[in-house]
Coordinates of C-alpha atoms in Angstrom, one line a residue:
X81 CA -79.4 98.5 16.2
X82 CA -79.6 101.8 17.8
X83 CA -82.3 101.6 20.2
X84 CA -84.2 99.4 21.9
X85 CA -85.8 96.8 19.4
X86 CA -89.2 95.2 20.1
X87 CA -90.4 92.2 18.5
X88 CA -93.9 90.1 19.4
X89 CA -94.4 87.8 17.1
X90 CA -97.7 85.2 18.0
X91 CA -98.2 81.6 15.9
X92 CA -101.2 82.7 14.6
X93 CA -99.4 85.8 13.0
X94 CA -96.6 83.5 11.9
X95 CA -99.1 81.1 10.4
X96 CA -100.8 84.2 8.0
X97 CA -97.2 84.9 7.1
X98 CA -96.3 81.6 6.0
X99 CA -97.1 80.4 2.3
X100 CA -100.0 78.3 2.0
X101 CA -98.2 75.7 -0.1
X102 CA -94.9 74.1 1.7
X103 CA -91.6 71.7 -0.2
X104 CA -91.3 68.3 2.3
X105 CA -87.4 68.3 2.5
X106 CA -86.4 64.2 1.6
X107 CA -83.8 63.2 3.9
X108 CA -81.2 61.2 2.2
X109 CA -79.5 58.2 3.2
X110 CA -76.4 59.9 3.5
X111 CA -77.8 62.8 5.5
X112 CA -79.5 60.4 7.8
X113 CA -76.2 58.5 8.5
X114 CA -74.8 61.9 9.2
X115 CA -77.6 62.9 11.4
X116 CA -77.2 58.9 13.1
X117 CA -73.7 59.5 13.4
X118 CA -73.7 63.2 15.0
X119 CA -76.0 61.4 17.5
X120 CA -74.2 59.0 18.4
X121 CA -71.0 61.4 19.1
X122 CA -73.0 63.7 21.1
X123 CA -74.5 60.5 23.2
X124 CA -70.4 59.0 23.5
X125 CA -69.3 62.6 24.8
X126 CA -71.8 62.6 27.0
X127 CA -73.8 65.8 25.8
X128 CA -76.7 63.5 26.3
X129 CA -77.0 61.5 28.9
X130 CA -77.6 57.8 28.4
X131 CA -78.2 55.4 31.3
X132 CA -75.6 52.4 31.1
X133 CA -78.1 49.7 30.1
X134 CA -79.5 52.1 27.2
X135 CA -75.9 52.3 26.1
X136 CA -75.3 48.8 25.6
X137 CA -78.6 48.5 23.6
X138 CA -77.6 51.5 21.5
X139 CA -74.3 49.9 21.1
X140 CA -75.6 46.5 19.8
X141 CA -77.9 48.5 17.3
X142 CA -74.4 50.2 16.5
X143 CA -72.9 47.0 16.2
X144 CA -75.9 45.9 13.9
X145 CA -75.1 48.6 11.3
X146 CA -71.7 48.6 10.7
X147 CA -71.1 45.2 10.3
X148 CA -74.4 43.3 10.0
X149 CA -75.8 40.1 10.9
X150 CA -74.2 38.3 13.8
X151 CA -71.8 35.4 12.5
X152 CA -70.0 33.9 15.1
X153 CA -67.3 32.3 12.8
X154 CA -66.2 35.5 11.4
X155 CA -67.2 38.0 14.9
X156 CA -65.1 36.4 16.9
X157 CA -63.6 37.7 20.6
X158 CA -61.9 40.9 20.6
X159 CA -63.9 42.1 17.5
X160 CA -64.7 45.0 19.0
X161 CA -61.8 46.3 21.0
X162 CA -61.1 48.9 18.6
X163 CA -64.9 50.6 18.7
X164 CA -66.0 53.3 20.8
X165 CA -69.5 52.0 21.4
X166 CA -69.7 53.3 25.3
X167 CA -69.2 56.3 27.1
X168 CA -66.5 56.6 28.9
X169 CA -68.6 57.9 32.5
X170 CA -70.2 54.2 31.8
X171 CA -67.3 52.4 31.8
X172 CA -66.0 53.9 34.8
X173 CA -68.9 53.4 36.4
X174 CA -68.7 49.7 36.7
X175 CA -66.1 46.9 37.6
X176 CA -65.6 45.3 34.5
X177 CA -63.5 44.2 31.6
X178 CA -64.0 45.3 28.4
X179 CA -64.0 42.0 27.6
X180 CA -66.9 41.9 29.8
X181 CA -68.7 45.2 28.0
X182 CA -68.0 43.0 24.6
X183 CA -69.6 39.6 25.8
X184 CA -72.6 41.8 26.9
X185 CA -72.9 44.2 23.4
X186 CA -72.3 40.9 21.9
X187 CA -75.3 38.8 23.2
X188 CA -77.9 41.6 22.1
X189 CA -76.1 42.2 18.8
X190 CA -76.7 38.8 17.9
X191 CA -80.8 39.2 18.9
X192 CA -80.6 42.3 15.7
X193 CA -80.4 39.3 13.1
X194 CA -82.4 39.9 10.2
X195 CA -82.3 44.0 10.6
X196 CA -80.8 45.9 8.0
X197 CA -78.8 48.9 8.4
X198 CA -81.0 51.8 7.7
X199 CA -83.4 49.6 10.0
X200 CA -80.8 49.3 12.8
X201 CA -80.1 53.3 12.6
X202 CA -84.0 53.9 13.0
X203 CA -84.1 51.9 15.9
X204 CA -81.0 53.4 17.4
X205 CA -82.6 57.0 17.2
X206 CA -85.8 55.9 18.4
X207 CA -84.4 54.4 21.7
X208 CA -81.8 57.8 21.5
X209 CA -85.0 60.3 21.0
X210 CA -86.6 59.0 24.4
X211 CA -83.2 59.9 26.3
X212 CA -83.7 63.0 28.6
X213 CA -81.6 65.5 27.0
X214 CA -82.0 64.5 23.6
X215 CA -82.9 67.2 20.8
X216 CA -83.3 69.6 23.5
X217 CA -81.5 72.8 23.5
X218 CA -79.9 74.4 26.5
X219 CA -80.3 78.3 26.8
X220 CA -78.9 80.0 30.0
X221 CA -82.0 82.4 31.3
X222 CA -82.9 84.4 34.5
X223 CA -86.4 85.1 35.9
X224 CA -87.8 88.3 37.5
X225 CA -85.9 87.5 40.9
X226 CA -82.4 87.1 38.9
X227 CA -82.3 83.5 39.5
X228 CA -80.3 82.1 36.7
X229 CA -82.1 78.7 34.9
X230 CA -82.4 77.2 32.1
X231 CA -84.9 77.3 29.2
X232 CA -84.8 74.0 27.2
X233 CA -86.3 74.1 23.7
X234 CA -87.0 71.0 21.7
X235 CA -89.7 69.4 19.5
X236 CA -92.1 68.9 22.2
X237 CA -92.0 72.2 24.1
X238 CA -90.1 74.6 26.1
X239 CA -88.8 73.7 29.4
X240 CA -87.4 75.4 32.3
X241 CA -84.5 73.2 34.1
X242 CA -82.6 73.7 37.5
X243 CA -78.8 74.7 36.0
X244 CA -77.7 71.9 38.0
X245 CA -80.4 69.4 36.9
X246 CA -80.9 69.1 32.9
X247 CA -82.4 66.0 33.1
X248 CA -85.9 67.0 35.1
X249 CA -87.6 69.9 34.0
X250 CA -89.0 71.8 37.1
X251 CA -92.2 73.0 34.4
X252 CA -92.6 72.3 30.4
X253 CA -94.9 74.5 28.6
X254 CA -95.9 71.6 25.4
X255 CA -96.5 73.3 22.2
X256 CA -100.4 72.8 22.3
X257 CA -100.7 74.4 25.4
X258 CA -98.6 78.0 24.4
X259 CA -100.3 80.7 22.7
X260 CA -98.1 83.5 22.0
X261 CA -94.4 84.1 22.3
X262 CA -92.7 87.1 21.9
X263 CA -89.5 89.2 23.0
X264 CA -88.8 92.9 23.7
X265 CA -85.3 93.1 23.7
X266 CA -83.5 91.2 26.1
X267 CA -87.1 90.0 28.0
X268 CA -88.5 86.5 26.6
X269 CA -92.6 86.0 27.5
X270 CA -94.5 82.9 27.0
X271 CA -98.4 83.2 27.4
X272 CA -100.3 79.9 28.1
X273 CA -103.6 78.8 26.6
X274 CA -105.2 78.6 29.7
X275 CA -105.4 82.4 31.0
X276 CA -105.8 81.2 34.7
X277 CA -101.7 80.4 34.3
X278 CA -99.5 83.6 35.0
X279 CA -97.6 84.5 31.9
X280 CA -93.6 83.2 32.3
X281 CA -91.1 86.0 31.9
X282 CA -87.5 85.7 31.3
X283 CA -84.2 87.2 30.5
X284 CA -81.4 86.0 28.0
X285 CA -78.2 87.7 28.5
X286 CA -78.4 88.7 24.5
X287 CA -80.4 89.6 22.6
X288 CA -79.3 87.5 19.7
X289 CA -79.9 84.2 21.9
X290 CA -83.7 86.0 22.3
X291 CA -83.5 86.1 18.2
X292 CA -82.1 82.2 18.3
X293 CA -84.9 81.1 20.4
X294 CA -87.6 82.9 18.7
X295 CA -86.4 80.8 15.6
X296 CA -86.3 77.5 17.1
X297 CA -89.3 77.8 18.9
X298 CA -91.1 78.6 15.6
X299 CA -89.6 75.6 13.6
X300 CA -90.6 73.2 16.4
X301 CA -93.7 74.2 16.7
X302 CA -94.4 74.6 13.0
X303 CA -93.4 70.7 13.0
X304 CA -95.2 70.2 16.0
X305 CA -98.3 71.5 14.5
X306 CA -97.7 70.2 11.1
X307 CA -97.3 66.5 11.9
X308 CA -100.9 66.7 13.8
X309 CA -102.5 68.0 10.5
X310 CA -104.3 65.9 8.0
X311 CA -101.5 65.2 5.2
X312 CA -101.5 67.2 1.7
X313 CA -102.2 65.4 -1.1
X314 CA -98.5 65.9 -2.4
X315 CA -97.6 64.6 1.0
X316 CA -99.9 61.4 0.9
X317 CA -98.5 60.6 -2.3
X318 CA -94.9 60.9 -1.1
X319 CA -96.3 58.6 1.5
X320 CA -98.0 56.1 -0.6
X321 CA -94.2 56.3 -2.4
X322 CA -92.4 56.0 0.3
X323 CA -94.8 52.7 1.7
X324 CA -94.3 51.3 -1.8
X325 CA -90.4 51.8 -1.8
X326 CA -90.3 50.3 2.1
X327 CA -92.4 47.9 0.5
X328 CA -90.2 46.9 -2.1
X329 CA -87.1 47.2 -0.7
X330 CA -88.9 44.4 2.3
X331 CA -89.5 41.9 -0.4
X332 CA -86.0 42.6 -1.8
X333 CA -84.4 42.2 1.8
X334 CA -86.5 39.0 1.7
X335 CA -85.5 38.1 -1.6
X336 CA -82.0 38.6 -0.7
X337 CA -82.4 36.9 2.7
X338 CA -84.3 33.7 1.1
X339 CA -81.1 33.9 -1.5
X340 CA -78.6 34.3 1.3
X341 CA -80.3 31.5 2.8
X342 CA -80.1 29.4 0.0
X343 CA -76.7 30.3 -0.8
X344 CA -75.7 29.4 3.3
X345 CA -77.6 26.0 2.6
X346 CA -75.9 25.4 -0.7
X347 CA -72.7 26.6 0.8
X348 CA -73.6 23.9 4.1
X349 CA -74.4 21.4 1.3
X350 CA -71.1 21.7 -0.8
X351 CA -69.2 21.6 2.7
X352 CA -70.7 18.6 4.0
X353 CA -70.1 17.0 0.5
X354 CA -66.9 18.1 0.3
X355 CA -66.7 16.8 4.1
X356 CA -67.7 13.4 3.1
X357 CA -65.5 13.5 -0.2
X358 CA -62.8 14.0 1.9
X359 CA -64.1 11.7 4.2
X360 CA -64.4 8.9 1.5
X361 CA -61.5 9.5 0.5
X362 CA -59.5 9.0 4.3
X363 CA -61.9 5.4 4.4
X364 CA -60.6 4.5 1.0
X365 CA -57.1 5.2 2.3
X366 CA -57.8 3.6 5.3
X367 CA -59.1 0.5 3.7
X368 CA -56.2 0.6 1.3
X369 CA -53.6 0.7 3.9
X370 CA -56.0 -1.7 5.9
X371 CA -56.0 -4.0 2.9
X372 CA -52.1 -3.6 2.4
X373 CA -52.2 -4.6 6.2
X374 CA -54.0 -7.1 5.3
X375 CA -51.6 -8.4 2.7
X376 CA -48.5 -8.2 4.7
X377 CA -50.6 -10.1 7.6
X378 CA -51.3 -12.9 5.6
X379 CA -48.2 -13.2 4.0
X380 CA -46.7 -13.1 7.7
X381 CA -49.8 -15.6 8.9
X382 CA -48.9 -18.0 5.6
X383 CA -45.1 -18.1 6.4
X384 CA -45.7 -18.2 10.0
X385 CA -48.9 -21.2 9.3
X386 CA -45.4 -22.7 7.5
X387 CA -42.9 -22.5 10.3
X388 CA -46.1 -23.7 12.4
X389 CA -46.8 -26.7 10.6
X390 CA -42.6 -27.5 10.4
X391 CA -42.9 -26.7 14.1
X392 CA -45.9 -29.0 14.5
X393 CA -43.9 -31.7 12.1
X394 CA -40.8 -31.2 14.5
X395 CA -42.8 -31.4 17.6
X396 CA -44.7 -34.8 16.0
X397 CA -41.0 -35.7 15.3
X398 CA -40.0 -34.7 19.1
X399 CA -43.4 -36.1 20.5
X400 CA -42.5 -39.8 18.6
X401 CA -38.8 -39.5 19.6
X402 CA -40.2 -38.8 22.9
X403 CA -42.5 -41.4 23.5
X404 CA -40.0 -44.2 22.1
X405 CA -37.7 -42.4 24.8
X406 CA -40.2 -42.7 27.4
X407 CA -41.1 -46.5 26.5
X408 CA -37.2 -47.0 26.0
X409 CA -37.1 -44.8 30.0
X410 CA -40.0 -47.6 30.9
X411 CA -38.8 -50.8 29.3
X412 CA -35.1 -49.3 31.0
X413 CA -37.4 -48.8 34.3
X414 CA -38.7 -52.0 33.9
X415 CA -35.2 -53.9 33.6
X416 CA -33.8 -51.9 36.4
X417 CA -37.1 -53.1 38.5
X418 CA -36.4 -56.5 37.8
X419 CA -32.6 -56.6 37.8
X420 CA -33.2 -54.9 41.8
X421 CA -35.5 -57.3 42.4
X422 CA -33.1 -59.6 42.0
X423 CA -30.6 -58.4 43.3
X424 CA -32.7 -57.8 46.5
X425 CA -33.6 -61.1 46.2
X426 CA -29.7 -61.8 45.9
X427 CA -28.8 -59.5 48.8
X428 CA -31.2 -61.8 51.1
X429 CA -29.3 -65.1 49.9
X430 CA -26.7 -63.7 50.7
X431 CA -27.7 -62.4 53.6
X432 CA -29.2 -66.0 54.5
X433 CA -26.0 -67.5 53.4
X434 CA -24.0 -65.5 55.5
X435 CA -26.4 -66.1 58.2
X436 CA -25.5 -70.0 57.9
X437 CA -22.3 -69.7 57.5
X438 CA -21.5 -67.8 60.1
X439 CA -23.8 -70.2 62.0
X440 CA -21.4 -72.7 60.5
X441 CA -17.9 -71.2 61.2
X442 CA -19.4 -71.0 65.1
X443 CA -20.4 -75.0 64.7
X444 CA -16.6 -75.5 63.6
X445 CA -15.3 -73.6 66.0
X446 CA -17.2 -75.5 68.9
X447 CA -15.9 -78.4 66.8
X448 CA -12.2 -77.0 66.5
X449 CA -12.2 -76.3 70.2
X450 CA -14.0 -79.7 71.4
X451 CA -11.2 -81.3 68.8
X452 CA -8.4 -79.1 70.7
X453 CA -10.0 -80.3 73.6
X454 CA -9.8 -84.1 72.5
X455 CA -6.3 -83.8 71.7
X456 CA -5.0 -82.3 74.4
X457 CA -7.1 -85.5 76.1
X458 CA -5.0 -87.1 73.6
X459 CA -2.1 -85.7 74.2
X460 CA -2.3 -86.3 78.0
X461 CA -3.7 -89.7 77.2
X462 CA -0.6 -90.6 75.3
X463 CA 1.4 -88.8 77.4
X464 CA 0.6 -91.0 80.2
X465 CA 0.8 -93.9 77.8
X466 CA 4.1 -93.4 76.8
X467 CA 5.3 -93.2 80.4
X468 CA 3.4 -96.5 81.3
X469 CA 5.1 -97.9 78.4
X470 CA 8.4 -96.8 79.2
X471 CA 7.4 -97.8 82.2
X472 CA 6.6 -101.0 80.6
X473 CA 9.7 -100.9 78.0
X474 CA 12.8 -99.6 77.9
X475 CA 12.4 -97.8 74.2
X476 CA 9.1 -97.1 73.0
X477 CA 7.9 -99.3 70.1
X478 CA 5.7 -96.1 68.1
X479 CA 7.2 -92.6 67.5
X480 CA 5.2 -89.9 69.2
X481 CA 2.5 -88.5 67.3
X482 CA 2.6 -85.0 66.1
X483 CA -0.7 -83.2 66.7
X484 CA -2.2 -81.6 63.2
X485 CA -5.2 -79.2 63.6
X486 CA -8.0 -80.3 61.6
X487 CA -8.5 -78.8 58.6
X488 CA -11.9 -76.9 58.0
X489 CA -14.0 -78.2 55.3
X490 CA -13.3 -76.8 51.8
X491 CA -16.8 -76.5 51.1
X492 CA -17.1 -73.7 53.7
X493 CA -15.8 -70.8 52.3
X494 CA -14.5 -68.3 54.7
X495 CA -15.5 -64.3 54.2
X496 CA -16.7 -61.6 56.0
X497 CA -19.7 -59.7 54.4
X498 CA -20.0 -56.1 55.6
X499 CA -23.1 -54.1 54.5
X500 CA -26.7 -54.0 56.0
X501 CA -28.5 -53.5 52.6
X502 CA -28.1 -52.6 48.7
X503 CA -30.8 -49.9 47.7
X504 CA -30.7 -48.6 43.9
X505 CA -32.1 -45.4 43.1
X506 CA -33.4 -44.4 39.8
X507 CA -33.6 -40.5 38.6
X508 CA -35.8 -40.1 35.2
X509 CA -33.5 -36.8 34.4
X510 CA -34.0 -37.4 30.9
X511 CA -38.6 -37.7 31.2
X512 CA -38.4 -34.4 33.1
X513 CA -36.3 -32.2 30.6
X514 CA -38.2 -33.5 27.3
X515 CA -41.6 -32.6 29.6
X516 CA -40.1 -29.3 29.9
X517 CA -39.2 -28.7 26.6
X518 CA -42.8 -29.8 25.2
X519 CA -44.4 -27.8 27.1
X520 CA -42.1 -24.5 26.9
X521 CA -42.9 -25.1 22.8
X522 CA -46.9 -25.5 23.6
X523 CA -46.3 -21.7 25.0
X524 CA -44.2 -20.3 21.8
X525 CA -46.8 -20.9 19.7
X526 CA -50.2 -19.8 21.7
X527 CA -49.7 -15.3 22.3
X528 CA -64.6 5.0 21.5
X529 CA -90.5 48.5 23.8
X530 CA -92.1 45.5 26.6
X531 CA -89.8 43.0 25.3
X532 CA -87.0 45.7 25.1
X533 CA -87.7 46.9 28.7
X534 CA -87.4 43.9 29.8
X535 CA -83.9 43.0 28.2
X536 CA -82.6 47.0 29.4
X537 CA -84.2 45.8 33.0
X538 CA -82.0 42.1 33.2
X539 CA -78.8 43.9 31.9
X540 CA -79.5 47.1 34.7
X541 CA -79.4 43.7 37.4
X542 CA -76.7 42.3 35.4
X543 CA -74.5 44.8 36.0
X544 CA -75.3 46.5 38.9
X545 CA -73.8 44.4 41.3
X546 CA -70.6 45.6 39.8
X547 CA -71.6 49.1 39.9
X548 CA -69.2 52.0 41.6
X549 CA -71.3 54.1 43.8
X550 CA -68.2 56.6 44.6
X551 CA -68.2 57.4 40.5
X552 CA -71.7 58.3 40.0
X553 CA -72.1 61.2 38.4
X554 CA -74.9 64.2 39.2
X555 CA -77.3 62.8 35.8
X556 CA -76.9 59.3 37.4
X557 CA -78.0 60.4 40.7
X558 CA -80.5 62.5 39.2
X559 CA -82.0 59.3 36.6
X560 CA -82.0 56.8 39.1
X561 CA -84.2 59.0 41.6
X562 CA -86.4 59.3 38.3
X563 CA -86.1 55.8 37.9
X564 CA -87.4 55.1 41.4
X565 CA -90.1 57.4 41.3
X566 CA -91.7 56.0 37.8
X567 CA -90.7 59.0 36.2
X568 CA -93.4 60.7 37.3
X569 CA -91.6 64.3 36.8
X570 CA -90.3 63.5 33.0
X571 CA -90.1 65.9 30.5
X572 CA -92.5 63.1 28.5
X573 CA -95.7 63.6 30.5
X574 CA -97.6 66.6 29.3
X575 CA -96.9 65.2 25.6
X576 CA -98.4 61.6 27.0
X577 CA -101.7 63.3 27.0
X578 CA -104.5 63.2 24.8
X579 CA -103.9 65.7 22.9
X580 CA -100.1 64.6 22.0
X581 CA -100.5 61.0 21.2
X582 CA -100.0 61.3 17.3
X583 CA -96.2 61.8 18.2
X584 CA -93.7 60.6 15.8
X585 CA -90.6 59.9 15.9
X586 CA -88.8 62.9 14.6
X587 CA -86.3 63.4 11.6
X588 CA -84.5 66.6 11.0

């Protein structure tokens, strides 16, 4: 291009250009999971920001898609170590595990039940579309003063960012409110609707970025513009299809659930009959073996009832030997009674008898010394007789008379009884030890949207306590002062007006 090229180009110009008939481009399943999945890599390396506690909800959505409903048996801990579900800035962020990150992902994962995958996907872009810095692009401009900015262009509008700040626009010019845009070489103008706003001029630093903007800004606002216009007739009946196939495909995803249902119930139903088979079958082992117990105990209770009753015949044997023992011990303790009775009775003769006798041997004695006594009277008599006789005669007539003690009586005897008294003393040895062993044979034998806010609000308080405030990153800074302030200076709020509510959620 040799010289300087000028280009103004106006939407009302472009409009007369444009055919009056237009094709409706079908998005595909498979370009929609490459659209979900390019996404979803720009949102993990962090070429649009997402605020931790929008992350985890994207994540369980994620989750959602890829591998379904929620079945604890089969998603068990550490099912999702290998996924990259967060950005990294996130999990930096905050002091905690990723076993920690899983339990959380985890808990609203399981919430998704029911969803299916295209539905999951449409959820995640439609919490991924209200992200800041989604679906805008980034274009580095300078104004009249040479202040370098930068011009964000997206399906609501264009907007002019601080370079530092990409999150807060510092002023958005929405598609309903722009009139004409044009370029003259390297210079970019945008004229409001409303004449009382100055005209915004810019400069690119190509003029092939002027060219790229030109054409995004006249797509965008071609769709802008489109989607608030009453639907073709082609396009209502590509509507009416497309409500009949959501339609259908519902009541097949019912019919499939109410079959997957039935299957699970069947499934529970075999299980618990198989449970109780098996069950059945451990109790009819259980009662075997118990019966078998039962066998062996009564054969043991029938030979032990036998050695009982030869025991019981042997103790009535022992018992009867026993008592003839004990009335022998007594008729024996009886005799013995008597028999020291008598001799007691014996022992006191004796005792009397001794008493008299030695009574008696002291009567003799006085006798044997009064008869000692009379003959040596005698003896002294005669004595003086013989010498009055031979006084008398010459030669005695009598011989002198030899003196003879007298003899006791034989029917004294004469013994010495030494002894004070005769006891007898009777142990029943033989009463105690059968007692014993009677009673030793008595022992043998006795022996168990509001809703969502709400959920992205518990998990923010969840998790900020753990937070990092050293790692926070410009955006985070720049989202929680938005946060804080309501979001009163989002990109969202022109297109919240009246003349933007028919906003959709967009598919490219």
């Amino acid at each position: 291009m040799a010289g300087a090229i000028a280009s103004r180009m106006s939407f009302s110009s472009l409009k007369r250009k444009q055919p009056k008939t237009f094709t409706v481009r079908i998005v595909t399943m498979d370009a929609e999971m490459e659209f979900n999945c390019e996404v979803k890599k720009q949102i993990l390396d962090e070429k649009i920001y997402c605020p931790p506690e929008a992350s985890v909800l994207l994540a369980s959505y994620a989750v959602q898609a890829k591998y379904g409903d929620y079945d604890p048996s089969v998603h068990k801990r550490g099912f999702l170590a290998q996924e990259e579900l967060l950005p990294k800035r996130v999990i930096n962020l905050y002091q905690m595990t990723p076993e920690m990150w899983e339990e959380r992902i985890t808990a609203w994962y399981a919430e998704h039940r029911g969803r299916a995958r295209d539905e999951a996907e449409m959820e995640y872009l439609k919490i991924a579309q209200d992200l800041e810095m989604y679906g805008v692009n980034y274009f580095t401009i300078r104004n009249k003063k040479g202040t370098e900015l930068l011009l964000g262009v997206d399906a609501l509008g264009l907007h002019i960012y601080d370079p530092e700040n990409r999150l807060t626009p510092k002023i958005s010019f929405p598609w309903n409110e722009i009139r004409n845009i044009s370029y003259s070489d390297k210079e970019f103008t945008i004229k409001p609707l409303d004449k009382k706003i100055d005209v915004f001029k810019f400069n690119s630093s190509k003029l092939r970025v002027n060219k790229l903007i030109l054409q995004l800004c006249i797509g965008n606002h071609d769709l802008f513009m489109r989607r608030r216009k009453a639907d073709s007739l082609e396009v209502q009946q590509m509507k009416a299809q497309a409500r009949e196939e959501k339609a259908r495909k519902q009541m097949e995803r019912q019919r499939l659930a109410r079959e997957k249902q039935m299957r699970e119930e069947a499934e529970r139903t075999r299980d618990e009959l198989e449970r109780r088979l098996l069950q059945m079958k451990e109790e009819a082992t259980m009662a075997n073996e118990a019966l078998m117990r039962s066998e062996e105990t009564a054969d043991l209770l029938a030979e032990k009832a036998q050695i009982t009753e030869e025991e019981a015949k042997l103790l009535a044997q022992k018992a009867a030997e026993a008592e003839q023992e004990m009335q022998r011990i007594k008729a024996t303790a009886i005799r013995t009674e008597e028999e020291k009775r008598l001799m007691e009775q014996k022992v006191l003769e004796a005792e009397v008898l001794a008493l008299k006798m030695a009574e008696e041997s002291e009567r003799r004695a006085k006798e044997a010394d009064q008869l000692k006594q009379d003959l040596q009277e005698a003896r002294e008599a005669e004595r003086r007789a013989k010498q009055k006789l031979l006084e008398i005669t010459t030669k005695p007539t009598y011989p002198p008379m030899n003196p003879i003690p007298a003899p006791l009586p034989p029917d004294i005897p004469n013994f010495n009884l030494i002894g004070d008294s005769l006891s007898f003393d009777f142990k029943d040895t033989d009463m105690k030890r059968l007692s014993m062993e009677i009673e030793k044979e008595k022992v043998e034998y006795m022996e168990k949207s509001k809703h969502l806010q709400e959920q992205l609000n518990e998990l923010k308080t969840e998790i900020e306590a753990l937070k990092l405030k050293e790692r926070e990153t410009a955006l985070d800074i720049l989202h929680n002062e938005n946060s804080d302030r309501g979001g009163t200076s989002s990109k969202h709020n022109t297109i919240k007006k009246p003349q933007a509510q028919g906003r959709r959620p967009i598919c490219i």
